[in-house]
Short mmCIF file of C-alpha atoms in Angstrom, two decimals:
data_model
loop_
_atom_site.label_atom_id
_atom_site.label_comp_id
_atom_site.label_asym_id
_atom_site.label_seq_id
_atom_site.Cartn_x
_atom_site.Cartn_y
_atom_site.Cartn_z
CA MET A 880 -126.90 -44.11 71.67
CA THR A 881 -125.01 -47.46 72.76
CA ALA A 882 -124.16 -48.93 69.83
CA LEU A 883 -121.89 -51.71 69.05
CA PHE A 884 -119.59 -50.52 66.26
CA ARG A 885 -117.68 -54.03 64.37
CA SER A 886 -115.56 -53.56 61.22
CA ALA A 887 -113.21 -56.24 60.18
CA PRO A 888 -109.36 -54.91 60.35
CA ARG A 889 -108.97 -56.05 56.58
CA PHE A 890 -111.95 -54.23 55.41
CA ALA A 891 -111.09 -50.73 57.52
CA ALA A 892 -107.46 -50.69 55.76
CA ALA A 893 -108.57 -51.40 52.71
CA LEU A 894 -110.71 -48.57 52.94
CA GLY A 895 -108.12 -46.32 54.26
CA LEU A 896 -106.08 -46.49 51.09
CA THR A 897 -109.24 -46.24 48.45
CA LEU A 898 -111.39 -43.46 50.08
CA LEU A 899 -108.67 -40.49 49.33
CA SER A 900 -109.66 -41.26 45.39
CA SER A 901 -112.91 -43.06 45.53
CA PHE A 902 -114.84 -40.45 44.63
CA ALA A 903 -112.51 -38.38 42.97
CA ALA A 904 -114.60 -38.94 39.74
CA PHE A 905 -117.95 -37.55 40.75
CA GLY A 906 -116.15 -34.14 41.63
CA THR A 907 -118.69 -31.79 42.85
CA ALA A 908 -122.43 -32.44 44.37
CA GLN A 909 -124.11 -31.79 41.53
CA ALA A 910 -121.64 -34.58 39.44
CA VAL A 911 -123.23 -37.95 41.45
CA GLU A 912 -126.14 -39.44 39.69
CA ILE A 913 -128.45 -40.64 41.81
CA LYS A 914 -131.05 -43.53 40.10
CA GLU A 915 -133.62 -45.40 42.11
CA ILE A 916 -134.70 -48.90 41.06
CA THR A 917 -137.10 -51.46 42.49
CA SER A 918 -135.87 -54.78 42.42
CA PRO A 919 -137.77 -57.63 40.89
CA GLY A 920 -139.61 -58.46 44.35
CA GLY A 921 -140.75 -55.10 44.89
CA ILE A 922 -137.91 -53.48 47.17
CA LYS A 923 -136.89 -49.90 46.03
CA ALA A 924 -133.59 -48.52 46.86
CA TYR A 925 -131.24 -45.22 45.84
CA LEU A 926 -128.61 -46.34 44.32
CA VAL A 927 -124.91 -44.66 42.70
CA GLU A 928 -122.87 -46.50 40.59
CA ASP A 929 -119.41 -46.44 41.12
CA TYR A 930 -116.66 -48.32 39.54
CA THR A 931 -113.64 -46.90 40.92
CA ASN A 932 -112.51 -49.49 43.47
CA PRO A 933 -114.06 -53.03 43.72
CA LEU A 934 -116.29 -52.16 46.86
CA VAL A 935 -120.34 -51.92 47.38
CA ALA A 936 -121.52 -50.23 50.57
CA VAL A 937 -125.50 -50.85 51.74
CA ASN A 938 -126.89 -48.26 54.56
CA PHE A 939 -130.59 -49.09 55.35
CA ALA A 940 -133.35 -47.78 58.31
CA PHE A 941 -136.61 -49.24 59.22
CA LYS A 942 -137.98 -46.07 59.98
CA GLY A 943 -140.23 -45.63 62.88
CA ALA A 944 -138.14 -48.51 64.28
CA GLY A 945 -135.74 -46.90 66.82
CA ALA A 946 -135.97 -46.25 70.63
CA SER A 947 -139.47 -44.79 70.81
CA ALA A 948 -140.78 -48.01 69.54
CA ASP A 949 -139.37 -49.76 73.29
CA ALA A 950 -142.49 -50.97 75.36
CA GLU A 951 -142.64 -49.11 78.13
CA GLY A 952 -140.15 -50.96 80.90
CA LYS A 953 -138.66 -52.46 77.99
CA GLU A 954 -136.48 -49.65 77.48
CA GLY A 955 -133.25 -50.43 75.70
CA THR A 956 -134.09 -53.62 73.50
CA ALA A 957 -133.96 -51.69 70.11
CA ASN A 958 -130.20 -50.28 71.97
CA LEU A 959 -129.55 -54.24 72.63
CA LEU A 960 -130.87 -55.32 69.27
CA THR A 961 -128.35 -53.58 67.42
CA GLY A 962 -125.33 -55.32 69.64
CA LEU A 963 -126.98 -58.80 68.61
CA LEU A 964 -127.82 -59.23 65.35
CA ASP A 965 -124.21 -60.41 64.09
CA GLU A 966 -123.50 -62.55 66.89
CA GLY A 967 -125.19 -65.28 65.87
CA ALA A 968 -127.43 -65.86 62.88
CA GLY A 969 -129.16 -69.21 61.39
CA ASP A 970 -127.18 -72.01 61.63
CA ILE A 971 -123.71 -70.45 63.04
CA GLU A 972 -122.63 -69.36 66.37
CA SER A 973 -121.38 -65.86 67.72
CA ARG A 974 -117.67 -66.79 66.86
CA GLN A 975 -118.01 -68.03 63.31
CA PHE A 976 -120.46 -65.88 62.91
CA GLN A 977 -117.08 -62.82 63.76
CA GLU A 978 -114.53 -65.27 62.08
CA LYS A 979 -116.85 -65.01 59.08
CA ILE A 980 -117.03 -61.41 59.43
CA ASP A 981 -113.37 -60.93 60.14
CA ASP A 982 -112.08 -63.12 57.02
CA LEU A 983 -114.32 -61.72 54.49
CA GLY A 984 -113.11 -58.14 55.28
CA ILE A 985 -117.11 -57.05 56.07
CA GLY A 986 -117.66 -53.47 57.33
CA LEU A 987 -120.77 -54.78 59.21
CA SER A 988 -122.92 -51.98 62.02
CA PHE A 989 -126.04 -51.46 63.26
CA ASP A 990 -127.31 -48.42 65.59
CA ALA A 991 -131.06 -46.68 66.88
CA SER A 992 -131.71 -43.58 66.39
CA SER A 993 -134.61 -42.08 68.81
CA ASP A 994 -137.17 -43.02 65.33
CA ASN A 995 -135.15 -45.81 63.47
CA PHE A 996 -133.02 -48.63 63.34
CA THR A 997 -129.70 -48.22 61.02
CA GLY A 998 -127.64 -50.49 59.67
CA SER A 999 -124.52 -50.11 57.63
CA PHE A 1000 -122.91 -52.95 55.07
CA ARG A 1001 -119.59 -52.90 53.42
CA THR A 1002 -117.79 -55.39 50.93
CA ILE A 1003 -115.58 -56.24 48.53
CA VAL A 1004 -117.03 -57.28 45.22
CA GLU A 1005 -115.08 -60.24 45.23
CA ASN A 1006 -117.02 -61.43 48.27
CA GLU A 1007 -119.76 -59.67 47.57
CA ASP A 1008 -122.35 -63.51 47.12
CA GLU A 1009 -121.40 -65.05 50.29
CA ALA A 1010 -121.30 -61.37 52.49
CA PHE A 1011 -125.01 -60.53 51.63
CA ASP A 1012 -125.86 -63.79 52.71
CA LEU A 1013 -124.59 -62.88 55.93
CA LEU A 1014 -126.00 -60.03 55.86
CA ARG A 1015 -129.91 -61.67 55.16
CA LEU A 1016 -128.82 -64.41 57.87
CA ALA A 1017 -128.46 -61.31 60.45
CA LEU A 1018 -131.43 -59.50 59.34
CA ASN A 1019 -133.97 -62.33 59.16
CA ASN A 1020 -132.59 -65.34 61.64
CA PRO A 1021 -130.67 -64.02 64.40
CA ARG A 1022 -129.74 -66.23 67.15
CA PHE A 1023 -130.19 -64.52 70.40
CA ASP A 1024 -128.26 -66.91 71.91
CA LYS A 1025 -128.00 -67.44 75.69
CA GLU A 1026 -123.64 -66.36 76.01
CA PRO A 1027 -123.78 -63.33 73.72
CA LEU A 1028 -127.07 -62.04 75.11
CA GLU A 1029 -125.81 -61.75 78.18
CA ARG A 1030 -122.55 -60.51 77.37
CA ILE A 1031 -124.03 -57.58 75.28
CA ARG A 1032 -126.70 -56.78 77.85
CA GLY A 1033 -123.27 -56.86 80.61
CA GLN A 1034 -121.70 -54.18 77.93
CA ILE A 1035 -124.65 -52.21 78.08
CA LEU A 1036 -124.97 -52.39 81.51
CA THR A 1037 -121.42 -51.86 82.59
CA GLY A 1038 -121.72 -48.15 80.44
CA ILE A 1039 -124.70 -47.30 82.65
CA LEU A 1040 -123.12 -47.66 85.58
CA ALA A 1041 -119.81 -45.76 84.29
CA ASN A 1042 -122.37 -42.53 83.18
CA GLU A 1043 -124.31 -42.55 86.72
CA ASN A 1044 -122.14 -39.03 87.44
CA ASP A 1045 -121.23 -38.30 84.31
CA PRO A 1046 -122.49 -34.65 83.56
CA GLY A 1047 -123.13 -35.44 79.77
CA GLU A 1048 -125.09 -38.00 80.89
CA LEU A 1049 -126.85 -36.23 83.32
CA LEU A 1050 -127.68 -33.34 81.65
CA GLY A 1051 -128.89 -35.92 78.45
CA LYS A 1052 -131.49 -37.16 81.41
CA ALA A 1053 -132.51 -34.33 82.55
CA TRP A 1054 -133.37 -32.45 78.70
CA ARG A 1055 -135.09 -35.31 77.77
CA GLN A 1056 -137.41 -35.41 80.81
CA THR A 1057 -137.96 -31.50 81.09
CA VAL A 1058 -138.24 -30.77 76.97
CA PHE A 1059 -140.27 -33.94 76.35
CA PRO A 1060 -142.18 -34.80 79.43
CA GLY A 1061 -144.31 -37.40 79.22
CA HIS A 1062 -143.06 -38.53 75.55
CA PRO A 1063 -140.90 -41.69 74.34
CA TYR A 1064 -138.74 -39.12 73.47
CA SER A 1065 -138.21 -38.65 77.45
CA ARG A 1066 -137.02 -42.24 78.13
CA PRO A 1067 -133.61 -43.26 77.97
CA PRO A 1068 -132.56 -44.79 74.59
CA GLU A 1069 -129.70 -47.42 76.34
CA GLY A 1070 -132.38 -48.47 79.16
CA THR A 1071 -131.78 -48.04 83.13
CA LYS A 1072 -130.28 -50.95 84.58
CA GLU A 1073 -133.95 -52.48 85.69
CA THR A 1074 -135.72 -51.97 82.19
CA LEU A 1075 -132.32 -53.69 80.20
CA ALA A 1076 -132.84 -56.65 82.68
CA ALA A 1077 -135.88 -56.98 81.65
CA VAL A 1078 -135.46 -57.66 78.44
CA SER A 1079 -136.03 -61.10 77.51
CA ARG A 1080 -134.93 -62.70 73.92
CA GLU A 1081 -138.46 -62.92 73.01
CA ASP A 1082 -138.71 -58.96 73.63
CA LEU A 1083 -135.21 -58.90 71.10
CA GLN A 1084 -137.53 -61.08 68.70
CA ARG A 1085 -141.35 -59.39 69.11
CA PHE A 1086 -138.99 -56.05 68.16
CA ARG A 1087 -137.18 -57.56 65.33
CA ASP A 1088 -140.37 -59.47 63.93
CA LYS A 1089 -142.77 -56.30 64.03
CA GLY A 1090 -140.20 -53.42 63.58
CA PHE A 1091 -138.20 -54.87 60.31
CA ALA A 1092 -140.66 -54.97 57.55
CA ARG A 1093 -140.62 -54.66 53.39
CA ASP A 1094 -143.32 -50.59 54.30
CA ASN A 1095 -140.64 -48.65 56.23
CA LEU A 1096 -137.12 -50.29 54.87
CA VAL A 1097 -135.20 -47.69 53.37
CA VAL A 1098 -132.03 -48.10 51.35
CA GLY A 1099 -128.84 -46.23 49.76
CA VAL A 1100 -125.74 -48.49 48.02
CA VAL A 1101 -122.76 -46.68 46.52
CA GLY A 1102 -120.37 -49.22 44.81
CA ALA A 1103 -119.46 -51.34 41.86
CA ILE A 1104 -122.84 -53.17 41.74
CA ASP A 1105 -125.36 -52.18 39.00
CA GLU A 1106 -129.24 -52.18 39.02
CA GLY A 1107 -129.45 -55.93 38.06
CA GLU A 1108 -127.51 -57.16 40.61
CA LEU A 1109 -128.81 -54.85 42.90
CA GLY A 1110 -132.43 -55.75 42.30
CA LYS A 1111 -131.28 -59.60 43.06
CA GLU A 1112 -129.23 -59.21 46.47
CA LEU A 1113 -132.09 -56.87 47.69
CA ASP A 1114 -134.72 -59.28 47.31
CA ARG A 1115 -132.22 -61.90 48.46
CA VAL A 1116 -131.72 -59.33 52.06
CA PHE A 1117 -134.67 -58.04 52.79
CA GLY A 1118 -137.18 -60.37 50.58
CA ALA A 1119 -137.93 -62.43 53.29
CA LEU A 1120 -139.95 -59.42 55.39
CA PRO A 1121 -143.15 -59.19 56.40
CA ALA A 1122 -144.64 -56.77 54.06
CA LYS A 1123 -145.75 -54.24 57.17
CA ALA A 1124 -144.20 -52.85 60.45
CA ASP A 1125 -146.32 -53.14 63.33
CA LEU A 1126 -144.87 -50.45 65.75
CA PRO A 1127 -146.90 -47.83 68.59
CA VAL A 1128 -148.35 -45.09 67.58
CA VAL A 1129 -145.55 -41.97 68.53
CA PRO A 1130 -147.55 -38.43 68.80
CA ASP A 1131 -146.13 -35.49 67.98
CA ILE A 1132 -145.05 -33.41 70.94
CA GLY A 1133 -143.39 -29.27 70.89
CA PRO A 1134 -140.92 -29.21 72.86
CA ALA A 1135 -141.54 -27.13 76.13
CA THR A 1136 -140.31 -23.74 76.49
CA GLY A 1137 -140.10 -21.32 79.77
CA LYS A 1138 -138.74 -23.82 82.05
CA THR A 1139 -136.19 -24.35 83.95
CA GLU A 1140 -133.82 -27.43 85.61
CA ALA A 1141 -130.67 -27.69 88.08
CA VAL A 1142 -129.10 -30.88 88.50
CA ALA A 1143 -126.80 -30.83 91.01
CA LEU A 1144 -123.54 -32.31 90.71
CA ASP A 1145 -119.93 -31.15 92.35
CA VAL A 1146 -117.94 -30.49 88.59
CA PRO A 1147 -115.82 -27.37 88.03
CA GLN A 1148 -118.03 -26.66 84.95
CA THR A 1149 -121.69 -26.10 84.90
CA MET A 1150 -122.80 -27.57 81.28
CA ILE A 1151 -125.70 -25.73 80.41
CA ARG A 1152 -128.25 -26.19 77.57
CA PHE A 1153 -130.97 -24.32 75.66
CA THR A 1154 -133.84 -25.29 73.63
CA MET A 1155 -137.13 -24.28 71.70
CA PRO A 1156 -139.15 -24.91 69.20
CA GLY A 1157 -137.10 -25.75 65.55
CA VAL A 1158 -138.29 -26.20 61.87
CA ASP A 1159 -139.50 -29.33 60.20
CA ARG A 1160 -137.85 -30.78 57.57
CA LYS A 1161 -140.25 -30.56 55.19
CA ASP A 1162 -140.70 -27.20 55.74
CA LYS A 1163 -141.14 -24.50 53.22
CA ASP A 1164 -139.02 -22.01 55.07
CA PHE A 1165 -136.12 -24.71 56.70
CA PHE A 1166 -133.32 -23.67 54.61
CA ALA A 1167 -134.70 -20.17 56.17
CA ALA A 1168 -134.25 -21.24 59.61
CA TYR A 1169 -130.90 -23.17 57.91
CA LEU A 1170 -129.39 -19.67 57.25
CA THR A 1171 -130.52 -18.60 60.51
CA ASN A 1172 -128.95 -20.93 63.24
CA HIS A 1173 -125.67 -20.71 61.36
CA ILE A 1174 -125.52 -16.89 62.03
CA PHE A 1175 -126.54 -17.40 64.82
CA GLY A 1176 -124.40 -20.15 66.69
CA GLY A 1177 -124.25 -22.89 63.71
CA GLY A 1178 -121.25 -21.22 62.21
CA THR A 1179 -118.46 -22.67 64.12
CA PHE A 1180 -116.33 -19.85 64.28
CA THR A 1181 -118.16 -16.82 62.75
CA SER A 1182 -121.19 -17.36 64.65
CA ARG A 1183 -122.60 -14.92 67.01
CA LEU A 1184 -122.76 -16.81 69.89
CA PHE A 1185 -119.15 -17.93 69.02
CA GLN A 1186 -118.01 -14.36 69.02
CA GLU A 1187 -119.46 -12.99 72.20
CA VAL A 1188 -119.44 -16.35 74.38
CA ARG A 1189 -116.16 -17.45 73.72
CA GLU A 1190 -113.89 -15.27 70.95
CA LYS A 1191 -115.21 -11.92 73.23
CA ARG A 1192 -114.93 -13.17 76.76
CA GLY A 1193 -113.70 -16.33 76.79
CA LEU A 1194 -116.76 -17.69 78.74
CA ALA A 1195 -116.41 -21.46 77.15
CA TYR A 1196 -114.09 -23.43 74.44
CA ASN A 1197 -117.03 -24.08 72.70
CA VAL A 1198 -120.63 -22.95 72.08
CA GLY A 1199 -123.02 -23.55 69.47
CA SER A 1200 -126.91 -24.16 68.52
CA TYR A 1201 -128.45 -27.01 66.21
CA LEU A 1202 -131.34 -27.73 64.21
CA SER A 1203 -132.63 -30.73 64.90
CA SER A 1204 -135.56 -32.29 63.40
CA TYR A 1205 -137.61 -35.43 64.61
CA ASP A 1206 -139.98 -37.27 63.39
CA HIS A 1207 -142.77 -36.15 65.70
CA SER A 1208 -140.60 -32.71 67.23
CA ALA A 1209 -138.48 -30.06 65.18
CA ILE A 1210 -135.80 -28.40 67.60
CA LEU A 1211 -133.31 -25.59 68.20
CA SER A 1212 -130.67 -25.93 70.72
CA VAL A 1213 -127.68 -24.12 72.61
CA SER A 1214 -124.96 -26.24 74.24
CA THR A 1215 -121.83 -24.65 75.86
CA ALA A 1216 -120.23 -25.12 79.04
CA THR A 1217 -118.23 -22.52 81.15
CA ARG A 1218 -116.54 -22.38 84.46
CA ALA A 1219 -118.77 -23.09 87.24
CA ASP A 1220 -118.98 -19.22 88.23
CA LYS A 1221 -119.90 -17.89 85.12
CA ALA A 1222 -123.16 -19.63 84.11
CA GLN A 1223 -125.46 -17.26 84.91
CA GLU A 1224 -123.23 -14.48 82.71
CA THR A 1225 -122.93 -17.18 80.21
CA ILE A 1226 -126.59 -17.82 80.02
CA GLY A 1227 -127.42 -13.90 80.05
CA ILE A 1228 -125.15 -13.52 77.45
CA ILE A 1229 -127.08 -16.01 75.49
CA LYS A 1230 -130.42 -14.91 76.02
CA THR A 1231 -129.28 -11.07 74.94
CA GLU A 1232 -128.32 -12.83 71.89
CA MET A 1233 -131.18 -14.42 70.69
CA LYS A 1234 -133.36 -10.87 71.71
CA ARG A 1235 -130.55 -8.64 69.32
CA LEU A 1236 -130.90 -11.25 66.77
CA ALA A 1237 -134.97 -11.48 66.73
CA GLU A 1238 -135.46 -8.12 67.04
CA GLN A 1239 -132.78 -7.10 64.54
CA GLY A 1240 -132.19 -9.46 62.36
CA PRO A 1241 -129.21 -10.48 60.01
CA SER A 1242 -126.68 -7.90 57.73
CA GLU A 1243 -126.60 -8.87 54.11
CA GLU A 1244 -123.22 -9.58 54.57
CA GLU A 1245 -123.89 -12.34 57.19
CA LEU A 1246 -126.43 -14.35 55.27
CA ALA A 1247 -124.28 -14.24 52.52
CA LYS A 1248 -121.12 -15.44 54.11
CA ALA A 1249 -123.63 -18.03 55.55
CA LYS A 1250 -125.32 -19.30 52.26
CA ALA A 1251 -121.61 -19.71 50.74
CA PHE A 1252 -120.49 -22.00 53.73
CA VAL A 1253 -123.72 -23.99 54.15
CA LYS A 1254 -123.25 -24.31 49.98
CA GLY A 1255 -119.90 -25.11 49.72
CA SER A 1256 -119.39 -27.55 53.06
CA TYR A 1257 -122.52 -30.00 52.12
CA ALA A 1258 -120.20 -31.42 49.74
CA VAL A 1259 -117.34 -32.50 51.92
CA GLN A 1260 -119.43 -33.14 54.57
CA ASN A 1261 -121.68 -35.73 52.59
CA LEU A 1262 -120.53 -36.78 49.28
CA ASP A 1263 -116.53 -37.66 50.47
CA SER A 1264 -117.08 -41.34 50.32
CA SER A 1265 -119.02 -44.41 49.63
CA SER A 1266 -119.79 -44.75 53.24
CA SER A 1267 -121.54 -41.10 53.31
CA ILE A 1268 -122.94 -40.73 49.85
CA ALA A 1269 -124.70 -44.06 51.10
CA SER A 1270 -125.85 -42.45 54.50
CA THR A 1271 -127.02 -39.21 52.40
CA LEU A 1272 -128.87 -41.81 50.29
CA VAL A 1273 -131.16 -42.88 52.99
CA GLY A 1274 -131.24 -39.26 54.49
CA LEU A 1275 -132.98 -38.30 51.49
CA GLN A 1276 -135.40 -41.21 51.32
CA LEU A 1277 -136.26 -40.93 55.17
CA ASP A 1278 -136.82 -37.27 55.14
CA ASP A 1279 -138.83 -37.53 51.33
CA LEU A 1280 -136.52 -34.81 49.68
CA GLY A 1281 -136.15 -36.92 46.47
CA ARG A 1282 -133.46 -37.95 44.16
CA ASP A 1283 -132.92 -34.32 42.71
CA TYR A 1284 -132.98 -32.54 46.43
CA ILE A 1285 -129.02 -32.38 46.07
CA ASP A 1286 -128.95 -30.33 42.69
CA GLU A 1287 -131.92 -28.68 43.85
CA ARG A 1288 -130.07 -27.66 47.26
CA GLN A 1289 -128.14 -24.47 45.86
CA LYS A 1290 -130.97 -23.28 44.19
CA LEU A 1291 -133.25 -23.13 47.39
CA ILE A 1292 -130.88 -21.36 49.73
CA ASP A 1293 -130.17 -19.06 46.96
CA ALA A 1294 -133.74 -18.00 46.99
CA VAL A 1295 -133.95 -17.40 50.75
CA THR A 1296 -133.87 -13.65 50.83
CA LEU A 1297 -133.11 -11.48 53.88
CA ASP A 1298 -136.47 -10.73 55.08
CA ASP A 1299 -137.25 -14.39 54.97
CA VAL A 1300 -134.31 -15.04 57.47
CA LYS A 1301 -135.81 -11.63 59.65
CA ARG A 1302 -139.01 -13.11 59.59
CA MET A 1303 -137.36 -16.43 61.17
CA ALA A 1304 -134.50 -15.41 63.32
CA LYS A 1305 -137.67 -13.83 64.99
CA THR A 1306 -140.10 -16.51 64.84
CA LEU A 1307 -136.63 -19.10 66.59
CA LEU A 1308 -135.72 -16.61 69.13
CA SER A 1309 -138.86 -15.11 70.25
CA VAL A 1310 -139.19 -17.74 72.07
CA GLU A 1311 -139.03 -17.90 75.69
CA PRO A 1312 -135.97 -20.94 76.33
CA THR A 1313 -136.18 -24.15 78.06
CA VAL A 1314 -132.53 -23.99 79.95
CA VAL A 1315 -130.97 -27.31 81.73
CA THR A 1316 -128.04 -27.23 83.50
CA VAL A 1317 -125.61 -29.77 85.16
CA GLY A 1318 -123.04 -28.43 88.12
CA PRO A 1319 -122.78 -27.07 91.06
CA SER A 1320 -125.55 -25.74 93.01
CA GLY A 1321 -126.49 -22.23 93.45
CA ALA A 1322 -123.88 -21.30 89.99
#
């Protein structure tokens, strides 16, 4: 996404001084106590109270209000909106709004994924009242004045033009259109020159009015705030939103398989992306698939792909696989880049490793190491700061995993057997992948 991020220097400095100790009291993943609260007005949120430092972190998401909800011909609307919500709101014009954010030391950013519109908000307790009021104005009464609208539009357009010959951007475009043909996921989230120019102030207002509602809202809060105070702030910020969102219906789609798409570009390296069907996050076999992927290509230095492609042959600096679960699709992908004259050799090795793991499955030792890493890395990746915990709280709700997921996660991983992983390896890796490349023609 071409999300625009703003974070006041004063807040960033304060956060940098406190991150090292802020969540030392939590210790392990199991030590995080998550409360589910409901405000007097009916707004639900997950809360982790922590008074180690006088900070409050809020993450939130409007489910379904991402780039896939852009109107046809107006692609880039959600992304453009991410850059405008803090460019003036209510009676406060753009420059004044930015000055207030800076003076109060507020961290504020917005983003739009394929599926969701998200926000991140940080404040020190001393400025909590004014800070929450600015967040309320940004979400409920954005101005969309002409000067900031054209300025932010121009910044995004500059990025689009600069990326016209960027190998990564070309790969992403070809990949979306090949894997999700005709689906909203196939469209560029930042839009094109033509569609971005077509987005009007009224389009932005319409998207906000229909996409920001109480029924598709999830909130995660971490910091020095109790249930009663948070309930009042939730009602103040989100209580005036419409009861129900009015978003387009996005159909489910399985990724296309067995296709080959080669984009010709005169560059030294060829970028390569494989794609096969994955496993939905809510599927009972998700952790079997997750561990399979870790063994195949998800483990940075220990995976089979890393060993075969980089360590043994030196064909690529990085190679890896990942599972992605969208609201309307699930995929398993492999990404790498190699010398143009080694592209077909690299593709062949990846296919060979797919076949070998599908037919033979992993060893007990590989599974044991994968389990140990996946369990041990979770707290480091998801629970090491107020920001990451708040983001995790939102993710738990978006995926409907439940408040006890952090406690139950290790048990779910431990319950996966070698037979489960062998079965998933065969299911996931026996499929003929779609392969998209960007590099010199004939490479």
